[in-house]
PDB file of C-alpha atoms in Angstrom:
ATOM      1  CA  MET N   1       7.759  -0.671 -49.057  1.00 52.00           C
ATOM      2  CA  GLU N   2       7.755  -3.374 -45.910  1.00 55.00           C
ATOM      3  CA  LYS N   3       5.223  -3.193 -43.629  1.00 57.00           C
ATOM      4  CA  LYS N   4       5.511  -3.096 -40.237  1.00 55.00           C
ATOM      5  CA  PRO N   5       3.213  -6.170 -38.122  1.00 57.00           C
ATOM      6  CA  LYS N   6       0.737  -4.087 -36.201  1.00 61.00           C
ATOM      7  CA  GLN N   7       1.371  -4.222 -32.143  1.00 64.00           C
ATOM      8  CA  SER N   8      -1.063  -5.829 -29.632  1.00 73.00           C
ATOM      9  CA  THR N   9      -2.688  -2.937 -27.710  1.00 73.00           C
ATOM     10  CA  GLU N  10      -0.919  -4.883 -24.440  1.00 72.00           C
ATOM     11  CA  ASN N  11       1.866  -4.672 -25.627  1.00 72.00           C
ATOM     12  CA  PHE N  12       1.598  -1.220 -26.958  1.00 68.00           C
ATOM     13  CA  ILE N  13       0.315  -0.543 -23.090  1.00 69.00           C
ATOM     14  CA  LYS N  14       3.648  -2.474 -21.874  1.00 66.00           C
ATOM     15  CA  ASP N  15       6.135  -0.997 -23.866  1.00 68.00           C
ATOM     16  CA  ILE N  16       4.691   2.941 -22.457  1.00 66.00           C
ATOM     17  CA  ARG N  17       4.721   2.085 -19.341  1.00 63.00           C
ATOM     18  CA  CYS N  18       8.606   1.091 -19.340  1.00 61.00           C
ATOM     19  CA  ARG N  19       9.506   4.028 -21.387  1.00 65.00           C
ATOM     20  CA  THR N  20       7.532   5.883 -18.993  1.00 61.00           C
ATOM     21  CA  ARG N  21       8.192   4.088 -15.232  1.00 62.00           C
ATOM     22  CA  ARG N  22       9.331   6.249 -12.681  1.00 65.00           C
ATOM     23  CA  VAL N  23      13.381   5.253 -11.128  1.00 69.00           C
ATOM     24  CA  PHE N  24      13.742   5.691  -7.361  1.00 72.00           C
ATOM     25  CA  SER N  25      17.087   6.557  -5.885  1.00 73.00           C
ATOM     26  CA  SER N  26      18.346   4.390  -2.634  1.00 66.00           C
ATOM     27  CA  GLU N  27      17.230   6.649  -0.365  1.00 72.00           C
ATOM     28  CA  GLN N  28      13.750   7.203  -2.463  1.00 76.00           C
ATOM     29  CA  LYS N  29      13.811   3.789  -1.562  1.00 72.00           C
ATOM     30  CA  ILE N  30      14.214   4.616   2.039  1.00 72.00           C
ATOM     31  CA  MET N  31      11.966   6.828   2.878  1.00 77.00           C
ATOM     32  CA  ILE N  32       8.762   5.263   1.193  1.00 76.00           C
ATOM     33  CA  VAL N  33       9.578   1.854   3.289  1.00 73.00           C
ATOM     34  CA  MET N  34      10.157   4.056   6.559  1.00 77.00           C
ATOM     35  CA  GLU N  35       6.532   5.700   6.038  1.00 81.00           C
ATOM     36  CA  ALA N  36       5.389   2.785   5.169  1.00 77.00           C
ATOM     37  CA  GLN N  37       6.706   0.983   8.581  1.00 76.00           C
ATOM     38  CA  ARG N  38       4.780   4.196  10.833  1.00 81.00           C
ATOM     39  CA  GLY N  39       1.615   2.980   9.472  1.00 79.00           C
ATOM     40  CA  GLU N  40       0.181   6.330   9.203  1.00 83.00           C
ATOM     41  CA  HIS N  41      -1.029   5.431   5.648  1.00 80.00           C
ATOM     42  CA  SER N  42      -2.455   2.435   3.705  1.00 78.00           C
ATOM     43  CA  VAL N  43      -0.561   0.811   0.825  1.00 69.00           C
ATOM     44  CA  ALA N  44      -3.141   2.461  -1.509  1.00 75.00           C
ATOM     45  CA  GLU N  45      -2.386   5.646  -0.274  1.00 81.00           C
ATOM     46  CA  LEU N  46       1.483   5.194  -0.536  1.00 76.00           C
ATOM     47  CA  CYS N  47       1.053   3.871  -3.822  1.00 75.00           C
ATOM     48  CA  ARG N  48      -0.465   6.795  -4.998  1.00 77.00           C
ATOM     49  CA  LYS N  49       0.730   9.512  -3.385  1.00 79.00           C
ATOM     50  CA  HIS N  50       4.912   8.214  -4.413  1.00 75.00           C
ATOM     51  CA  ALA N  51       2.761   6.766  -7.878  1.00 73.00           C
ATOM     52  CA  ILE N  52       4.097   3.575  -7.765  1.00 70.00           C
ATOM     53  CA  SER N  53       3.374   0.367  -7.938  1.00 67.00           C
ATOM     54  CA  GLN N  54       1.868  -1.228  -4.982  1.00 68.00           C
ATOM     55  CA  GLY N  55       4.039  -4.472  -5.463  1.00 69.00           C
ATOM     56  CA  LYS N  56       6.978  -3.097  -3.951  1.00 67.00           C
ATOM     57  CA  ILE N  57       5.433  -1.777  -0.775  1.00 71.00           C
ATOM     58  CA  GLU N  58       3.689  -5.680  -1.136  1.00 77.00           C
ATOM     59  CA  ARG N  59       6.739  -6.809  -1.308  1.00 80.00           C
ATOM     60  CA  TYR N  60       8.214  -5.307   1.616  1.00 79.00           C
ATOM     61  CA  HIS N  61       5.173  -6.825   3.599  1.00 81.00           C
ATOM     62  CA  ARG N  62       5.657 -10.285   1.995  1.00 86.00           C
ATOM     63  CA  SER N  63       8.879 -10.927   3.112  1.00 85.00           C
ATOM     64  CA  MET N  64       7.818  -9.677   7.142  1.00 85.00           C
ATOM     65  CA  LYS N  65       4.921 -12.097   6.572  1.00 85.00           C
ATOM     66  CA  ASN N  66       7.171 -14.800   5.607  1.00 87.00           C
ATOM     67  CA  VAL N  67       9.678 -14.044   9.094  1.00 85.00           C
ATOM     68  CA  VAL N  68       6.689 -13.503  11.524  1.00 84.00           C
ATOM     69  CA  LYS N  69       5.088 -16.096  10.553  1.00 84.00           C
ATOM     70  CA  LEU N  70       7.047 -19.381  11.159  1.00 86.00           C
ATOM     71  CA  ASP N  71       6.085 -18.797  14.655  1.00 88.00           C
ATOM     72  CA  ASN N  72       3.355 -18.772  17.000  1.00 89.00           C
ATOM     73  CA  TYR N  73       1.699 -15.755  18.997  1.00 88.00           C
ATOM     74  CA  TYR N  74      -0.260 -16.053  22.009  1.00 91.00           C
ATOM     75  CA  HIS N  75      -0.561 -12.516  23.147  1.00 88.00           C
ATOM     76  CA  PRO N  76      -0.835  -9.545  21.380  1.00 86.00           C
ATOM     77  CA  GLU N  77       2.751  -7.931  22.449  1.00 87.00           C
ATOM     78  CA  GLN N  78       4.728 -10.967  21.521  1.00 88.00           C
ATOM     79  CA  LEU N  79       3.738 -10.660  17.532  1.00 86.00           C
ATOM     80  CA  LYS N  80       4.527  -7.028  18.203  1.00 84.00           C
ATOM     81  CA  GLU N  81       7.681  -7.710  19.073  1.00 87.00           C
ATOM     82  CA  ALA N  82       8.554 -10.064  16.382  1.00 87.00           C
ATOM     83  CA  ILE N  83       7.471  -7.204  14.014  1.00 85.00           C
ATOM     84  CA  ALA N  84       9.800  -4.735  15.277  1.00 86.00           C
ATOM     85  CA  GLU N  85      12.714  -7.176  15.523  1.00 89.00           C
ATOM     86  CA  PHE N  86      11.765  -7.728  11.786  1.00 89.00           C
ATOM     87  CA  VAL N  87      11.868  -4.203  10.960  1.00 86.00           C
ATOM     88  CA  GLU N  88      14.940  -3.820  13.556  1.00 89.00           C
ATOM     89  CA  TYR N  89      16.516  -6.450  11.244  1.00 91.00           C
ATOM     90  CA  TYR N  90      15.490  -5.495   7.985  1.00 89.00           C
ATOM     91  CA  ASN N  91      16.668  -1.804   8.241  1.00 88.00           C
ATOM     92  CA  ASN N  92      19.931  -2.701  10.000  1.00 92.00           C
ATOM     93  CA  GLU N  93      21.528  -5.738   9.045  1.00 93.00           C
ATOM     94  CA  ARG N  94      19.702  -7.241   6.209  1.00 92.00           C
ATOM     95  CA  TYR N  95      21.832  -6.624   2.690  1.00 91.00           C
ATOM     96  CA  HIS N  96      19.536  -5.257  -0.110  1.00 87.00           C
ATOM     97  CA  GLU N  97      20.941  -6.246  -3.870  1.00 86.00           C
ATOM     98  CA  SER N  98      18.814  -2.799  -4.826  1.00 81.00           C
ATOM     99  CA  LEU N  99      21.270  -0.844  -2.748  1.00 85.00           C
ATOM    100  CA  ASN N 100      24.298  -2.746  -3.511  1.00 90.00           C
ATOM    101  CA  ASN N 101      23.820  -5.359  -0.809  1.00 92.00           C
ATOM    102  CA  VAL N 102      24.024  -2.549   1.976  1.00 92.00           C
ATOM    103  CA  PRO N 103      21.118  -2.247   4.616  1.00 91.00           C
ATOM    104  CA  PRO N 104      19.065   0.488   4.054  1.00 87.00           C
ATOM    105  CA  ALA N 105      19.954   2.228   7.729  1.00 89.00           C
ATOM    106  CA  ASP N 106      23.645   2.825   6.220  1.00 92.00           C
ATOM    107  CA  VAL N 107      22.253   4.065   2.565  1.00 88.00           C
ATOM    108  CA  TYR N 108      20.222   6.101   4.578  1.00 85.00           C
ATOM    109  CA  TYR N 109      22.564   7.628   7.524  1.00 89.00           C
ATOM    110  CA  GLY N 110      25.440   8.415   4.452  1.00 91.00           C
ATOM    111  CA  ARG N 111      27.488   5.144   4.962  1.00 93.00           C
ATOM    112  CA  GLU N 112      26.936   3.793   1.761  1.00 92.00           C
ATOM    113  CA  GLU N 113      29.721   4.903  -0.542  1.00 94.00           C
ATOM    114  CA  GLU N 114      32.627   4.481   2.305  1.00 95.00           C
ATOM    115  CA  ILE N 115      31.343   0.701   3.263  1.00 95.00           C
ATOM    116  CA  LEU N 116      31.664   0.108  -0.981  1.00 95.00           C
ATOM    117  CA  LYS N 117      35.121   1.434  -0.814  1.00 96.00           C
ATOM    118  CA  GLU N 118      36.116  -0.448   1.699  1.00 96.00           C
ATOM    119  CA  ARG N 119      34.538  -4.115   0.252  1.00 95.00           C
ATOM    120  CA  GLU N 120      36.512  -2.772  -2.712  1.00 96.00           C
ATOM    121  CA  ARG N 121      39.531  -2.407  -0.632  1.00 97.00           C
ATOM    122  CA  ILE N 122      39.610  -5.708   0.829  1.00 96.00           C
ATOM    123  CA  LYS N 123      38.815  -7.672  -2.251  1.00 95.00           C
ATOM    124  CA  LYS N 124      41.666  -5.654  -3.848  1.00 96.00           C
ATOM    125  CA  ALA N 125      43.710  -6.719  -0.415  1.00 96.00           C
ATOM    126  CA  SER N 126      42.307 -10.320  -1.277  1.00 95.00           C
ATOM    127  CA  ILE N 127      43.424 -10.675  -5.068  1.00 95.00           C
ATOM    128  CA  LYS N 128      46.518  -9.657  -4.506  1.00 94.00           C
ATOM    129  CA  LYS N 129      46.961 -11.898  -1.864  1.00 94.00           C
ATOM    130  CA  ARG N 130      46.229 -15.289  -3.543  1.00 93.00           C
ATOM    131  CA  ARG N 131      47.978 -14.435  -6.613  1.00 93.00           C
ATOM    132  CA  GLN N 132      51.051 -14.038  -4.051  1.00 92.00           C
ATOM    133  CA  LEU N 133      50.260 -17.343  -2.860  1.00 91.00           C
ATOM    134  CA  PHE N 134      49.549 -18.773  -6.176  1.00 87.00           C
ATOM    135  CA  LEU N 135      52.434 -17.199  -8.304  1.00 76.00           C
TER     136      LEU N 135
END
């Protein structure tokens, strides 16, 4: 009888975390981000409330900082405007890979399926046209 090598404690814990990791739907992710943007709770409170790793919310904040920190602001109102512009862009224009490359607002308002169908239609039409041109 062959003995299996003992798994290290660290690998054992990683394995358990992978097997028990929560998977959030696109809609759930958007709701959590919108809740974070309201600023009513700290990041740590949101993470505990939704049982998520703090890294997801921190990633959003890092994305915002990377854009907002590109300019100098000489008045607090300028900074507030820059943050509001980023939030508007992030929610309504920026494609999110985890949301099938659709902006969060489109998922939130139920436009995701329509957008994906239109993309598929355009893709099929493009492939058909290419085949006609090269055959």
